[in-house]
PDB file of C-alpha atoms and ligand atoms in Angstrom:
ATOM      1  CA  UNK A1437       0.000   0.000   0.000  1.00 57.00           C
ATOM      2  CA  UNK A1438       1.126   3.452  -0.791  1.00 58.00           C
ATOM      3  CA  UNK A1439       1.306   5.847   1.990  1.00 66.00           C
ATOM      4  CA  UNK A1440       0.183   9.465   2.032  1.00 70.00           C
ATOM      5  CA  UNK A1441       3.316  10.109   3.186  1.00 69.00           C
ATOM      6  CA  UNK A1442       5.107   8.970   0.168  1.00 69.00           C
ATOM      7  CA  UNK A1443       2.909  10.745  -2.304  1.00 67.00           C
ATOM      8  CA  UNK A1444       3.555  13.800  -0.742  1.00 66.00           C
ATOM      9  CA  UNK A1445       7.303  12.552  -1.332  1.00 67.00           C
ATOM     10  CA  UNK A1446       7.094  11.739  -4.923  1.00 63.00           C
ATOM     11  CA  UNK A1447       5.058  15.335  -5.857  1.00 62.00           C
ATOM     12  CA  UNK A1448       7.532  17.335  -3.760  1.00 62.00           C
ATOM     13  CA  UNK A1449      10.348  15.657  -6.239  1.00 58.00           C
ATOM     14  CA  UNK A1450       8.219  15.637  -9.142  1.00 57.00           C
ATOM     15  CA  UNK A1451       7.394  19.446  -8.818  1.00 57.00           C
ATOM     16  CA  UNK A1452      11.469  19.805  -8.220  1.00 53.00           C
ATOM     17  CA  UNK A1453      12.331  18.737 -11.557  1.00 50.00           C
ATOM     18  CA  UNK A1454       9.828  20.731 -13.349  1.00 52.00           C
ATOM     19  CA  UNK A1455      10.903  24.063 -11.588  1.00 52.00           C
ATOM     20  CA  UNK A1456      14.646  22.760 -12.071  1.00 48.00           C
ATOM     21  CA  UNK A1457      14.546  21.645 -15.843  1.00 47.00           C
ATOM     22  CA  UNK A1458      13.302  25.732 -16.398  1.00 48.00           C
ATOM     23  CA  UNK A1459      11.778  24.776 -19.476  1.00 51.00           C
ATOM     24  CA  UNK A1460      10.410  27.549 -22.225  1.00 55.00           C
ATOM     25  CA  UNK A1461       7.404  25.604 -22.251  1.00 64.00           C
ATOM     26  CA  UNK A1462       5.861  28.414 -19.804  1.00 86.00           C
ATOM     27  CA  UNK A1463       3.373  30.481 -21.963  1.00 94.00           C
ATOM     28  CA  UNK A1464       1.493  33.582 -20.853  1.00 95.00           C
ATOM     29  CA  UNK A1465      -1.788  34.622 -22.371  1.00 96.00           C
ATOM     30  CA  UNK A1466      -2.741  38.062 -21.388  1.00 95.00           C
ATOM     31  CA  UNK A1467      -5.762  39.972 -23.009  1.00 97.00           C
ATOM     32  CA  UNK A1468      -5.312  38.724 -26.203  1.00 97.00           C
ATOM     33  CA  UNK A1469      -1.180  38.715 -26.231  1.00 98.00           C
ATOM     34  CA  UNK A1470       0.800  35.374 -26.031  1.00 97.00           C
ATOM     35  CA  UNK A1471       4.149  35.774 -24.719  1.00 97.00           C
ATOM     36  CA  UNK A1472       6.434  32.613 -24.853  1.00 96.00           C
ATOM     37  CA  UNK A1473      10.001  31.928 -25.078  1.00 94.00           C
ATOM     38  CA  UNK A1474      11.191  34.760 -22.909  1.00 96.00           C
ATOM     39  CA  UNK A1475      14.804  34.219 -21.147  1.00 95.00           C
ATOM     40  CA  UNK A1476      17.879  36.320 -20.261  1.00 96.00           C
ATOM     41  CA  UNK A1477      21.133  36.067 -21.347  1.00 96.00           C
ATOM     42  CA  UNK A1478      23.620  34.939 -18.500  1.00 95.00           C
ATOM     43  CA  UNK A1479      25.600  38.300 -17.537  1.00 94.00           C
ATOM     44  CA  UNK A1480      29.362  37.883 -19.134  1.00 89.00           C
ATOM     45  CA  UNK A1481      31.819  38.172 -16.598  1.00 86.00           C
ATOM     46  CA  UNK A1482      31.789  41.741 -14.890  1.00 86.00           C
ATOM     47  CA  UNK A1483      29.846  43.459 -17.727  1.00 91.00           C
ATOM     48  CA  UNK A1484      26.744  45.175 -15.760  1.00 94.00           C
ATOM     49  CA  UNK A1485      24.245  45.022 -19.279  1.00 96.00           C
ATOM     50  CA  UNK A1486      22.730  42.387 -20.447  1.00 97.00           C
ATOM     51  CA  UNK A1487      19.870  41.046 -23.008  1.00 97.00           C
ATOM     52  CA  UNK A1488      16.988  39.775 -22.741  1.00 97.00           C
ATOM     53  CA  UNK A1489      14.370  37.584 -25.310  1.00 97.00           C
ATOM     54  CA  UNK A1490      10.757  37.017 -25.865  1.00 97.00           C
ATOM     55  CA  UNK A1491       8.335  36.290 -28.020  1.00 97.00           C
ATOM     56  CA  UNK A1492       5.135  38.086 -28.184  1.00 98.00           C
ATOM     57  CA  UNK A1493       2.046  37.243 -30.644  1.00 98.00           C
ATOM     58  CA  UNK A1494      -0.986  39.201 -30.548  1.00 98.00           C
ATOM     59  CA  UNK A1495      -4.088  38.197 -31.192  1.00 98.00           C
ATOM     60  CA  UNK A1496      -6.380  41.099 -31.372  1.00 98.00           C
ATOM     61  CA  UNK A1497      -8.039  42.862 -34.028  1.00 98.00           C
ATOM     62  CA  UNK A1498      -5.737  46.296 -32.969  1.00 98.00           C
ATOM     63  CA  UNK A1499      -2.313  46.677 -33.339  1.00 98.00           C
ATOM     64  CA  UNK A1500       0.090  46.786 -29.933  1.00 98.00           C
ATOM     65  CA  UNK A1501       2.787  48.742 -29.103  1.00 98.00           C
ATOM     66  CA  UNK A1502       5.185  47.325 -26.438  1.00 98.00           C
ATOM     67  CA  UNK A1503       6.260  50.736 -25.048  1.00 98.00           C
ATOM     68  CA  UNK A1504       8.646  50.426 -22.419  1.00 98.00           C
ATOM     69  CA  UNK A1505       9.812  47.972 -19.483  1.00 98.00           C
ATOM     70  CA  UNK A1506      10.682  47.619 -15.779  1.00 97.00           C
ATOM     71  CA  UNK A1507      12.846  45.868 -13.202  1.00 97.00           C
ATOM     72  CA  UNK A1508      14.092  46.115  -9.936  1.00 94.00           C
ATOM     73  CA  UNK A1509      17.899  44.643 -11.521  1.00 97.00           C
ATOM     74  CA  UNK A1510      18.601  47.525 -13.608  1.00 97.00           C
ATOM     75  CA  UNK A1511      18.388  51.111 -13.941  1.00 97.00           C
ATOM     76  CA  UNK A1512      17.737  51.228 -17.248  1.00 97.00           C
ATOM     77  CA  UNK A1513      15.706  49.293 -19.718  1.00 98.00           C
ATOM     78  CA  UNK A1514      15.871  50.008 -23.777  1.00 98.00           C
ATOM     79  CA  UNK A1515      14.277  47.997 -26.538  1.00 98.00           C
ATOM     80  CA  UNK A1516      16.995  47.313 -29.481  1.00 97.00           C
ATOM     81  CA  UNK A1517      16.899  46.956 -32.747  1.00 97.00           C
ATOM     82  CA  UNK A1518      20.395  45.261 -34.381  1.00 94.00           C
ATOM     83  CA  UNK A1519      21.106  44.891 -38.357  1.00 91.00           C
ATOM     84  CA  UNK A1520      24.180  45.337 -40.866  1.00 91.00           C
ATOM     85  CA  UNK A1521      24.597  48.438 -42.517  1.00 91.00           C
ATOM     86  CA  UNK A1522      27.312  48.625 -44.925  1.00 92.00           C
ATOM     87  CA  UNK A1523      29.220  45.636 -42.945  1.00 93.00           C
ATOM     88  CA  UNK A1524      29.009  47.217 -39.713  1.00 93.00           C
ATOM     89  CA  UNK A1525      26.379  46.468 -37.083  1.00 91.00           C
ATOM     90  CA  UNK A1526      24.329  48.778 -35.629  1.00 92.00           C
ATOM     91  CA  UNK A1527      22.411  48.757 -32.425  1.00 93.00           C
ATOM     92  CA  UNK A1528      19.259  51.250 -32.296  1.00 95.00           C
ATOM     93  CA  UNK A1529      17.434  52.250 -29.794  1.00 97.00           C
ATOM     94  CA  UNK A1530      13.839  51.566 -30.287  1.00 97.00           C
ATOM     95  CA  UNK A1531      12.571  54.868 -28.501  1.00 97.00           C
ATOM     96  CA  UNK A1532       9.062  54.477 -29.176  1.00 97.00           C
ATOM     97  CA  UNK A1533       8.727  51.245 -28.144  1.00 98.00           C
ATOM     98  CA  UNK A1534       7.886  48.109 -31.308  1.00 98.00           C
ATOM     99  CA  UNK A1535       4.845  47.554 -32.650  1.00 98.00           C
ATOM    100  CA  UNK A1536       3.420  44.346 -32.781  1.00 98.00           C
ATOM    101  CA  UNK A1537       0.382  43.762 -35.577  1.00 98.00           C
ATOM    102  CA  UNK A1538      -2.781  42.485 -35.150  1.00 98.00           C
ATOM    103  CA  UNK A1539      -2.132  38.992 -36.128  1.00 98.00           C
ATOM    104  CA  UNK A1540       1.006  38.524 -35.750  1.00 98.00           C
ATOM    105  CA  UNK A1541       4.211  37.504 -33.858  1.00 98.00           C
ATOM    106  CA  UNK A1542       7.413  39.517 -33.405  1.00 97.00           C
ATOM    107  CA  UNK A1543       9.846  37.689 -32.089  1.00 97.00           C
ATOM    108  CA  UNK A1544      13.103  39.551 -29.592  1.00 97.00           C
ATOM    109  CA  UNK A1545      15.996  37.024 -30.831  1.00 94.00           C
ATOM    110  CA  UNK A1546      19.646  37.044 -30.450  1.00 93.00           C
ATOM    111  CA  UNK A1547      21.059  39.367 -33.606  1.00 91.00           C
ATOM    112  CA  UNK A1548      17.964  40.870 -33.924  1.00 94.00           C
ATOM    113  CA  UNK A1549      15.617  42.538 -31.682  1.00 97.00           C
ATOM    114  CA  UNK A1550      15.964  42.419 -27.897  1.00 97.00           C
ATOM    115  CA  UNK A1551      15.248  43.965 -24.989  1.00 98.00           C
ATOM    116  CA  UNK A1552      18.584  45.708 -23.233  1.00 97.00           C
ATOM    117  CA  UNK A1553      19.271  45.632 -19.744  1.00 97.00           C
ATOM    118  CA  UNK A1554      21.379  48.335 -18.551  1.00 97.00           C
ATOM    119  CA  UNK A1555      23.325  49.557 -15.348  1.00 97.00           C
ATOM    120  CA  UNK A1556      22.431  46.477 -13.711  1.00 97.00           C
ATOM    121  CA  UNK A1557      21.919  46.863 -10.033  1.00 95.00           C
ATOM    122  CA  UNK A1558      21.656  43.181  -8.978  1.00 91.00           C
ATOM    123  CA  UNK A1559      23.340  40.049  -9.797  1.00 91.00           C
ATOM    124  CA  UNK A1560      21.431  37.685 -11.604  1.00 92.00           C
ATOM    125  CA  UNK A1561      21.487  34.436 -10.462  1.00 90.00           C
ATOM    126  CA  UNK A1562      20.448  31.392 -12.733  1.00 90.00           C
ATOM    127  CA  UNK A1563      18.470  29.366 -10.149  1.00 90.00           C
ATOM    128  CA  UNK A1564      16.120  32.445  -9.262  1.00 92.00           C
ATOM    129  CA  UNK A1565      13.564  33.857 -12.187  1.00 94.00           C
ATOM    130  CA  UNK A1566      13.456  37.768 -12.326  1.00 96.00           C
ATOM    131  CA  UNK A1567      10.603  40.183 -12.376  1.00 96.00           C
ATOM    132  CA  UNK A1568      10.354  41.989 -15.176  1.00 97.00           C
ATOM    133  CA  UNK A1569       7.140  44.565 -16.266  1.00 98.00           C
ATOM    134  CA  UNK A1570       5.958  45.002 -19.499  1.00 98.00           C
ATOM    135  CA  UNK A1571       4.187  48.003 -20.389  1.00 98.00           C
ATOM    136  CA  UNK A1572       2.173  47.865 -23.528  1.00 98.00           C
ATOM    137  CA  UNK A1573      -0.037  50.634 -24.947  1.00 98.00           C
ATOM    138  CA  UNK A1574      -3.162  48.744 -24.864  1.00 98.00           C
ATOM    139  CA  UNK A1575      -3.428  45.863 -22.976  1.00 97.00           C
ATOM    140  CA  UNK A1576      -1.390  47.553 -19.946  1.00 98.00           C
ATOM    141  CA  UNK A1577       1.376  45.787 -17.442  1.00 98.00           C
ATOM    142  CA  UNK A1578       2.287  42.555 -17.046  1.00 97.00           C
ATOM    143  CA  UNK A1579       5.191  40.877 -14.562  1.00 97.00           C
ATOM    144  CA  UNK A1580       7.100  38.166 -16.416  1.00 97.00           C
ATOM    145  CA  UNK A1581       9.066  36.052 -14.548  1.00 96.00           C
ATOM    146  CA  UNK A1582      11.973  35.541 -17.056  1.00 96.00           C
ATOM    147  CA  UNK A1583      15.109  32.969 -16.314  1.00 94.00           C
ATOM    148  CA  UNK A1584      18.416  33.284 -17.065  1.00 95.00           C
ATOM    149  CA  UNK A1585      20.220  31.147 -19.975  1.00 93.00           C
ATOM    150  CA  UNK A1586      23.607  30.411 -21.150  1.00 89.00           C
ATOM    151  CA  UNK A1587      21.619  30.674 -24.559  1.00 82.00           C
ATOM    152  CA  UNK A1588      18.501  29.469 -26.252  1.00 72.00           C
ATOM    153  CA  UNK A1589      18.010  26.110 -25.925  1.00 63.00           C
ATOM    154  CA  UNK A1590      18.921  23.730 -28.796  1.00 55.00           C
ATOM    155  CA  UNK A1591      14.799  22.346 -29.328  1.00 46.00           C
ATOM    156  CA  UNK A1592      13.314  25.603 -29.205  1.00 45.00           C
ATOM    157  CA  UNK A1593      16.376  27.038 -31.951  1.00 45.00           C
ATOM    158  CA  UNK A1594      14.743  27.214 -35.804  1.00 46.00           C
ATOM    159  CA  UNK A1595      17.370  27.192 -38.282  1.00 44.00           C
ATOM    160  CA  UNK A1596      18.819  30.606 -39.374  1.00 45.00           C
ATOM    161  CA  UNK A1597      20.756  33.122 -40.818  1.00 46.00           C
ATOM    162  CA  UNK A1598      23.768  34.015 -38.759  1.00 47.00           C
ATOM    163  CA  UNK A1599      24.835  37.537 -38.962  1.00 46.00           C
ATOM    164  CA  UNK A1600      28.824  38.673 -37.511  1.00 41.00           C
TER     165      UNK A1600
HETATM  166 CU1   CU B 463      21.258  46.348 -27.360  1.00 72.63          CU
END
């Protein structure tokens, strides 16, 4: 027979691995906005900025704006854009936030769009998930609890262009 005891035992464990593995299978769905995929990259040695990644679809008729965002680890949040412009990369500053069409997915990736954390006040630590708000113009503020990564994981990685 099976004690209470010991099912208490085996859930404890079994909820230990699933907060342990940190898995991107977490998805949010917030008035009519999907956000999925979001991480942050591990800090590199004593740099105090960092990036961070997320996908966001929306599902409304309207359009969204992501506008701006907020922690308690860094003074400073930016949204960044990153391309190649006659061999040399740039890195802009998206100051009016990024839209996000009715419809559609945008997607922060490495090389691409992502979501700059600067001044960092904190230091991140990969077993702990960290608060971050996001402020969009219509659908208002939500707290994602993002984890930090080495890098995206293998599964979850679509084949791409690289750009250096
Ligand atoms: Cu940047």
């Amino acid at each position: 027979m099976v004690s209470h005891k010991n099912v208490l035992k085996f859930l404890y464990l079994f909820t230990f691995i699933l907060l342990s593995s940190q898995s991107f299978s977490e998805t949010i769905t917030f008035k009519g906005l999907v956000l999925s995929d979001f991480w942050i990259k591990k800090v590199i040695a004593n740099n105090n900025i960092t990036a961070g990644y997320i996908k966001i679809e929306n599902k409304n008729e309207k359009n969204e704006r992501l506008i701006s965002l907020v922690s308690d680890f860094s003074k400073r949040i930016e949204i960044h854009d990153m391309y190649i412009k006659n061999n040399v990369m740039i890195m802009k500053h998206l100051e009016q936030g990024v839209l996000i069409k009715s419809k559609s997915q945008l997607d922060f990736k490495p090389g691409s769009l992502h979501i700059m954390f600067i001044d960092l006040t904190k230091s991140l630590k990969k077993t702990k998930l960290h608060k971050v708000k996001f402020n969009f113009e219509n659908a208002g503020s939500i707290v994602v609890n993002m984890p930090i990564m080495d890098k995206r994981k293998k599964s979850n990685e679509k084949k791409k262009h690289h750009h250096h």
